């Protein structure tokens, strides 16, 4: 999955591009099934009445609002949340109407660690924690394959050719 090239600087390329883990969509799908089942049940209860058309319209309107609120909105939020590691920085973008973005230059990353519970380990996701030059560590929840992302970010930070450290020298210079 490529990220839009107009957001990248010259010479920068995408290393990893992830959306949050699919577990964020479990409850929205559950609520979709509940709304459809409940609407169908209630529609069947009042289907024999002379005013059934009004009931069907009301049920459809309430069901549509609930599906938009409980299912479509979380799906759009999931789809528009991006965690990107490039050759130069870590980027986090989220939102549709109100976009929020965070960029951390790789040179500013001090340490990278991850956490995942037993359930997260079963599902293959976790929390990535990046300590940078800022005051507090930044936590990114529900990152799929968090151990692989951790390893790739660690490699990008330590293998960055822009680093000032040159092995085999006393002061870092040849």
Short mmCIF file of C-alpha atoms in Angstrom, two decimals:
data_model
loop_
_atom_site.label_atom_id
_atom_site.label_comp_id
_atom_site.label_asym_id
_atom_site.label_seq_id
_atom_site.Cartn_x
_atom_site.Cartn_y
_atom_site.Cartn_z
CA UNK A 1 0.00 0.00 0.00
CA UNK A 2 1.71 3.18 -1.11
CA UNK A 3 1.13 6.41 0.73
CA UNK A 4 0.49 9.58 -1.31
CA UNK A 5 3.79 10.72 -2.77
CA UNK A 6 2.95 14.41 -2.33
CA UNK A 7 3.32 14.00 1.46
CA UNK A 8 6.83 12.59 1.13
CA UNK A 9 9.98 14.65 0.72
CA UNK A 10 12.40 14.01 -2.11
CA UNK A 11 14.33 10.78 -1.64
CA UNK A 12 11.95 9.58 1.08
CA UNK A 13 10.19 6.25 0.63
CA UNK A 14 7.58 4.31 2.62
CA UNK A 15 8.93 1.38 4.63
CA UNK A 16 5.71 0.37 6.44
CA UNK A 17 2.14 1.58 6.05
CA UNK A 18 -0.46 0.14 8.45
CA UNK A 19 -4.02 0.78 9.50
CA UNK A 20 -5.04 -0.14 13.06
CA UNK A 21 -5.68 -3.83 13.69
CA UNK A 22 -8.99 -5.29 12.48
CA UNK A 23 -10.00 -5.94 16.10
CA UNK A 24 -11.23 -2.34 16.13
CA UNK A 25 -14.01 -3.46 13.78
CA UNK A 26 -15.35 -6.31 15.94
CA UNK A 27 -17.82 -4.18 17.91
CA UNK A 28 -19.04 -2.23 14.85
CA UNK A 29 -19.81 -5.50 13.05
CA UNK A 30 -21.50 -6.82 16.21
CA UNK A 31 -23.70 -3.70 16.40
CA UNK A 32 -24.56 -4.00 12.70
CA UNK A 33 -25.81 -7.55 13.28
CA UNK A 34 -27.75 -6.51 16.40
CA UNK A 35 -29.45 -3.58 14.64
CA UNK A 36 -30.40 -5.69 11.61
CA UNK A 37 -31.66 -8.58 13.75
CA UNK A 38 -33.63 -6.32 16.10
CA UNK A 39 -35.10 -4.33 13.21
CA UNK A 40 -36.14 -7.51 11.44
CA UNK A 41 -37.69 -8.92 14.60
CA UNK A 42 -39.61 -5.73 15.38
CA UNK A 43 -40.69 -5.41 11.76
CA UNK A 44 -42.02 -8.97 11.88
CA UNK A 45 -44.00 -8.24 15.06
CA UNK A 46 -45.88 -5.35 13.49
CA UNK A 47 -46.03 -6.69 9.91
CA UNK A 48 -49.67 -7.76 10.15
CA UNK A 49 -51.02 -4.40 11.29
CA UNK A 50 -52.73 -1.92 8.98
CA UNK A 51 -50.18 0.76 9.94
CA UNK A 52 -47.17 -1.51 9.25
CA UNK A 53 -45.80 0.83 6.56
CA UNK A 54 -45.30 3.58 9.16
CA UNK A 55 -43.55 1.13 11.48
CA UNK A 56 -41.26 -0.03 8.67
CA UNK A 57 -40.34 3.57 7.81
CA UNK A 58 -39.60 4.43 11.45
CA UNK A 59 -37.59 1.22 11.95
CA UNK A 60 -35.62 1.86 8.75
CA UNK A 61 -34.84 5.44 9.80
CA UNK A 62 -33.77 4.47 13.33
CA UNK A 63 -31.80 1.50 11.96
CA UNK A 64 -30.01 3.68 9.40
CA UNK A 65 -29.01 6.22 12.06
CA UNK A 66 -27.76 3.45 14.37
CA UNK A 67 -25.81 1.74 11.58
CA UNK A 68 -24.21 5.05 10.57
CA UNK A 69 -23.29 5.86 14.16
CA UNK A 70 -22.25 2.40 15.41
CA UNK A 71 -20.82 0.81 12.24
CA UNK A 72 -19.99 3.20 9.42
CA UNK A 73 -18.33 5.88 11.58
CA UNK A 74 -15.89 3.45 13.29
CA UNK A 75 -15.11 1.85 9.91
CA UNK A 76 -14.32 5.23 8.32
CA UNK A 77 -12.24 6.16 11.38
CA UNK A 78 -10.31 2.86 11.02
CA UNK A 79 -9.83 3.34 7.29
CA UNK A 80 -8.56 6.91 7.62
CA UNK A 81 -6.05 6.15 10.39
CA UNK A 82 -2.55 5.57 9.05
CA UNK A 83 0.67 4.56 10.79
CA UNK A 84 3.58 5.05 8.39
CA UNK A 85 7.30 4.55 8.75
CA UNK A 86 9.36 6.13 6.01
CA UNK A 87 13.07 6.29 5.43
CA UNK A 88 13.12 9.68 7.23
CA UNK A 89 10.30 9.76 9.80
CA UNK A 90 7.41 8.13 11.60
CA UNK A 91 4.03 9.53 10.56
CA UNK A 92 0.63 9.09 12.17
CA UNK A 93 -2.49 10.47 10.46
CA UNK A 94 -6.13 10.16 11.47
CA UNK A 95 -9.46 11.77 10.76
CA UNK A 96 -11.82 12.63 7.95
CA UNK A 97 -13.24 16.09 8.60
CA UNK A 98 -10.71 17.03 11.27
CA UNK A 99 -7.34 15.64 10.20
CA UNK A 100 -4.68 15.17 12.85
CA UNK A 101 -1.08 14.39 12.03
CA UNK A 102 2.11 13.63 13.90
CA UNK A 103 5.61 13.37 12.43
CA UNK A 104 8.67 12.20 14.32
CA UNK A 105 12.01 12.46 12.52
CA UNK A 106 13.96 9.20 12.85
CA UNK A 107 16.95 11.18 14.14
CA UNK A 108 14.84 12.21 17.17
CA UNK A 109 13.79 8.67 18.13
CA UNK A 110 15.62 7.61 21.29
CA UNK A 111 14.06 4.21 21.91
CA UNK A 112 11.32 1.96 20.62
CA UNK A 113 9.44 -0.68 22.58
CA UNK A 114 6.21 -2.59 22.32
CA UNK A 115 3.64 -4.10 24.66
CA UNK A 116 0.92 -6.60 24.01
CA UNK A 117 -1.40 -8.53 26.26
CA UNK A 118 -2.20 -12.20 25.88
CA UNK A 119 -5.24 -11.37 23.73
CA UNK A 120 -3.16 -8.98 21.63
CA UNK A 121 -0.58 -11.72 21.13
CA UNK A 122 -3.29 -14.10 19.95
CA UNK A 123 -4.64 -11.49 17.53
CA UNK A 124 -1.19 -10.36 16.37
CA UNK A 125 -1.26 -6.73 17.44
CA UNK A 126 -0.07 -4.48 20.26
CA UNK A 127 1.02 -1.05 21.38
CA UNK A 128 4.13 0.56 19.94
CA UNK A 129 5.83 3.04 22.28
CA UNK A 130 8.27 5.55 20.81
CA UNK A 131 10.44 7.68 23.06
CA UNK A 132 11.72 10.72 21.29
CA UNK A 133 13.10 14.11 22.21
CA UNK A 134 9.62 15.06 23.47
CA UNK A 135 8.69 14.98 27.16
CA UNK A 136 6.49 11.88 27.15
CA UNK A 137 6.68 8.64 25.18
CA UNK A 138 4.15 8.35 22.37
CA UNK A 139 1.90 5.27 22.35
CA UNK A 140 0.30 3.92 19.19
CA UNK A 141 -2.38 1.34 20.03
CA UNK A 142 -3.57 -1.61 17.95
CA UNK A 143 -0.63 -1.76 15.56
CA UNK A 144 -0.81 -5.01 13.55
CA UNK A 145 2.30 -7.22 13.72
CA UNK A 146 3.73 -4.90 16.35
CA UNK A 147 6.91 -6.95 16.83
CA UNK A 148 7.76 -6.72 13.12
CA UNK A 149 6.96 -3.01 13.08
CA UNK A 150 9.15 -2.57 16.17
CA UNK A 151 12.03 -4.38 14.47
CA UNK A 152 11.66 -2.44 11.22
CA UNK A 153 11.54 0.90 13.06
CA UNK A 154 14.56 -0.04 15.17
CA UNK A 155 16.47 -0.95 12.01
CA UNK A 156 15.48 2.29 10.29
CA UNK A 157 16.59 4.32 13.32
CA UNK A 158 19.91 2.54 13.69
CA UNK A 159 20.72 2.01 10.01
CA UNK A 160 19.94 5.59 9.01
CA UNK A 161 22.77 6.82 6.75
CA UNK A 162 22.28 10.39 8.05
CA UNK A 163 23.61 9.42 11.48
CA UNK A 164 26.72 11.19 12.72
CA UNK A 165 28.27 8.01 14.12
CA UNK A 166 30.96 6.28 12.13
CA UNK A 167 32.28 3.03 13.65
CA UNK A 168 36.02 2.69 14.13
CA UNK A 169 36.69 6.34 14.97
CA UNK A 170 37.22 8.10 18.30
CA UNK A 171 35.10 11.21 17.77
CA UNK A 172 32.63 9.83 15.23
CA UNK A 173 34.53 11.22 12.22
CA UNK A 174 37.14 9.66 9.97
#
